[in-house]
Amino acid sequence: MGVNRPAAPAAVLAVDAGNSKTDVALIAADGAVLAAGRSGGFQPPRDGVEAAVDVLGRAVAEAAEAAGLPPLRAGSPYAGQVAACLSNADFPVEERRLADAIGARGWGAATLVRNDTFAILRAGLPGSAAPRGVAVVCGAGINCVGMLPDGRTARFPAVGTISGDWGGGGGLAEESLWWAARAEDGRGGPTELAAALPARFGLGSMGELIEALHLGSLGRRRLHELVPVLFAVAAAGDPVASAIVERQADEVVALASVALGRLGLLAEEVPVLLGGSVLTAGHPQLNGRIVAGLARRAPRARVSVVSAPPVLGAGLLGLDALGAAPGAHGKLRAHFG
């Protein structure tokens, strides 16, 4: 039986907002996608909550215009349910604050906010049954969540070094630079990273790269370009680069295993879903070590990579909240391939 919501042009307004971009989709009750929109990154710690929600609003407005909806009016929302999966919603109190801020915009009759890792988890789980599994996301940063059908969750603060986190694209780039700098100046052992990292930017030495980053002639936003270089050097057999990749794999295994343990799933057949740009790139050394590590820690876990866009997961969570018919979930999933 569905959940009653005031009549609106769409059933669900799905929002997936990461540090670099925001995707939204207006979804009908039968799972059809009516329109989509995109805007920039969602970073309330940097921009403030209201300015960050303004960024979401630009994507919502684009989708509403594409769907031919009239201007938003009080009491006439775009959707019955907003389902927003957001980066930087790392604590339940942040989810509540963001839900209040988004709800005040009047986009939906009801608002659900979760951390964006839940979008990967839901996107990777088939059917319309209540979610049961664990997801690890390794993109710009790293995070892990788990969920049981009764609503219990396992999660981590995932706010960086102060919460015990290591890895993700930013962490891998910084670790690579650390070892390469020490290799060049003699404080560390040799590694091909010392030549390969500066070469990515047309520079001849780590000294030049360090100077460019320090003085700002090379923006730190470009550090993510070093991650594929790391994996290429590791694949060629460099011991230092390989050790960094192996450490990342072990961190993914640790996160997933702890989440499974908290939910009592270590000995059960359960999906462990891998998402984010680092894991979906399909690096054999990284993903193979993750599969092997989980086989030891959780022998019955079924590991798979989720390549579907996270906005699908947000949309499925919205349909879940409405108690939509199972066919709606399948139609939405088919839209995103």
PDB file of N, CA and C in Angstrom, residues 11 26-34 319 324-325 327-336:
ATOM      1  N   ALA A  11       6.086  11.998  -8.880  1.00  0.00           N
ATOM      2  CA  ALA A  11       6.061  11.262  -7.620  1.00  0.00           C
ATOM      3  C   ALA A  11       7.315  11.539  -6.807  1.00  0.00           C
ATOM      4  N   LEU A  26      13.230  14.048 -12.160  1.00  0.00           N
ATOM      5  CA  LEU A  26      11.813  14.022 -11.803  1.00  0.00           C
ATOM      6  C   LEU A  26      11.244  12.709 -12.302  1.00  0.00           C
ATOM      7  N   ILE A  27      10.609  11.961 -11.411  1.00  0.00           N
ATOM      8  CA  ILE A  27      10.204  10.587 -11.707  1.00  0.00           C
ATOM      9  C   ILE A  27       8.713  10.429 -11.453  1.00  0.00           C
ATOM     10  N   ALA A  28       8.017   9.827 -12.413  1.00  0.00           N
ATOM     11  CA  ALA A  28       6.584   9.572 -12.276  1.00  0.00           C
ATOM     12  C   ALA A  28       6.329   8.384 -11.357  1.00  0.00           C
ATOM     13  N   ALA A  29       5.081   8.202 -10.964  1.00  0.00           N
ATOM     14  CA  ALA A  29       4.725   7.125 -10.048  1.00  0.00           C
ATOM     15  C   ALA A  29       5.010   5.750 -10.634  1.00  0.00           C
ATOM     16  N   ASP A  30       4.999   5.638 -11.984  1.00  0.00           N
ATOM     17  CA  ASP A  30       5.280   4.338 -12.603  1.00  0.00           C
ATOM     18  C   ASP A  30       6.759   4.110 -12.864  1.00  0.00           C
ATOM     19  N   GLY A  31       7.614   5.035 -12.410  1.00  0.00           N
ATOM     20  CA  GLY A  31       9.049   4.899 -12.571  1.00  0.00           C
ATOM     21  C   GLY A  31       9.613   5.569 -13.807  1.00  0.00           C
ATOM     22  N   ALA A  32       8.770   6.170 -14.631  1.00  0.00           N
ATOM     23  CA  ALA A  32       9.258   6.875 -15.820  1.00  0.00           C
ATOM     24  C   ALA A  32       9.983   8.157 -15.411  1.00  0.00           C
ATOM     25  N   VAL A  33      11.092   8.441 -16.078  1.00  0.00           N
ATOM     26  CA  VAL A  33      11.828   9.677 -15.826  1.00  0.00           C
ATOM     27  C   VAL A  33      11.238  10.772 -16.695  1.00  0.00           C
ATOM     28  N   LEU A  34      10.729  11.814 -16.059  1.00  0.00           N
ATOM     29  CA  LEU A  34      10.078  12.911 -16.769  1.00  0.00           C
ATOM     30  C   LEU A  34      11.082  13.938 -17.276  1.00  0.00           C
ATOM     31  N   LEU A 319      11.085   6.031  -4.412  1.00  0.00           N
ATOM     32  CA  LEU A 319       9.995   5.092  -4.678  1.00  0.00           C
ATOM     33  C   LEU A 319       9.741   4.188  -3.479  1.00  0.00           C
ATOM     34  N   ALA A 324       5.935   2.473  -3.720  1.00  0.00           N
ATOM     35  CA  ALA A 324       5.574   2.316  -5.132  1.00  0.00           C
ATOM     36  C   ALA A 324       5.487   0.850  -5.518  1.00  0.00           C
ATOM     37  N   ALA A 325       4.698   0.573  -6.570  1.00  0.00           N
ATOM     38  CA  ALA A 325       4.567  -0.786  -7.084  1.00  0.00           C
ATOM     39  C   ALA A 325       5.918  -1.282  -7.588  1.00  0.00           C
ATOM     40  N   GLY A 327       6.889  -2.726 -10.210  1.00  0.00           N
ATOM     41  CA  GLY A 327       7.181  -2.412 -11.605  1.00  0.00           C
ATOM     42  C   GLY A 327       7.808  -1.045 -11.791  1.00  0.00           C
ATOM     43  N   ALA A 328       7.523  -0.119 -10.880  1.00  0.00           N
ATOM     44  CA  ALA A 328       8.091   1.229 -10.982  1.00  0.00           C
ATOM     45  C   ALA A 328       9.602   1.184 -10.794  1.00  0.00           C
ATOM     46  N   HIS A 329      10.063   0.352  -9.866  1.00  0.00           N
ATOM     47  CA  HIS A 329      11.497   0.231  -9.640  1.00  0.00           C
ATOM     48  C   HIS A 329      12.195  -0.309 -10.891  1.00  0.00           C
ATOM     49  N   GLY A 330      11.585  -1.312 -11.504  1.00  0.00           N
ATOM     50  CA  GLY A 330      12.186  -1.892 -12.706  1.00  0.00           C
ATOM     51  C   GLY A 330      12.226  -0.916 -13.856  1.00  0.00           C
ATOM     52  N   LYS A 331      11.180  -0.129 -14.011  1.00  0.00           N
ATOM     53  CA  LYS A 331      11.143   0.844 -15.109  1.00  0.00           C
ATOM     54  C   LYS A 331      12.202   1.933 -14.907  1.00  0.00           C
ATOM     55  N   LEU A 332      12.347   2.387 -13.666  1.00  0.00           N
ATOM     56  CA  LEU A 332      13.368   3.390 -13.396  1.00  0.00           C
ATOM     57  C   LEU A 332      14.760   2.833 -13.642  1.00  0.00           C
ATOM     58  N   ARG A 333      15.009   1.605 -13.188  1.00  0.00           N
ATOM     59  CA  ARG A 333      16.309   0.992 -13.396  1.00  0.00           C
ATOM     60  C   ARG A 333      16.606   0.819 -14.880  1.00  0.00           C
ATOM     61  N   ALA A 334      15.601   0.433 -15.661  1.00  0.00           N
ATOM     62  CA  ALA A 334      15.788   0.247 -17.100  1.00  0.00           C
ATOM     63  C   ALA A 334      16.156   1.559 -17.789  1.00  0.00           C
ATOM     64  N   HIS A 335      15.608   2.661 -17.302  1.00  0.00           N
ATOM     65  CA  HIS A 335      15.929   3.976 -17.900  1.00  0.00           C
ATOM     66  C   HIS A 335      17.415   4.272 -17.822  1.00  0.00           C
ATOM     67  N   PHE A 336      18.019   3.896 -16.689  1.00  0.00           N
ATOM     68  CA  PHE A 336      19.437   4.187 -16.490  1.00  0.00           C
ATOM     69  C   PHE A 336      20.342   3.056 -16.968  1.00  0.00           C
TER      70      PHE A 336
END
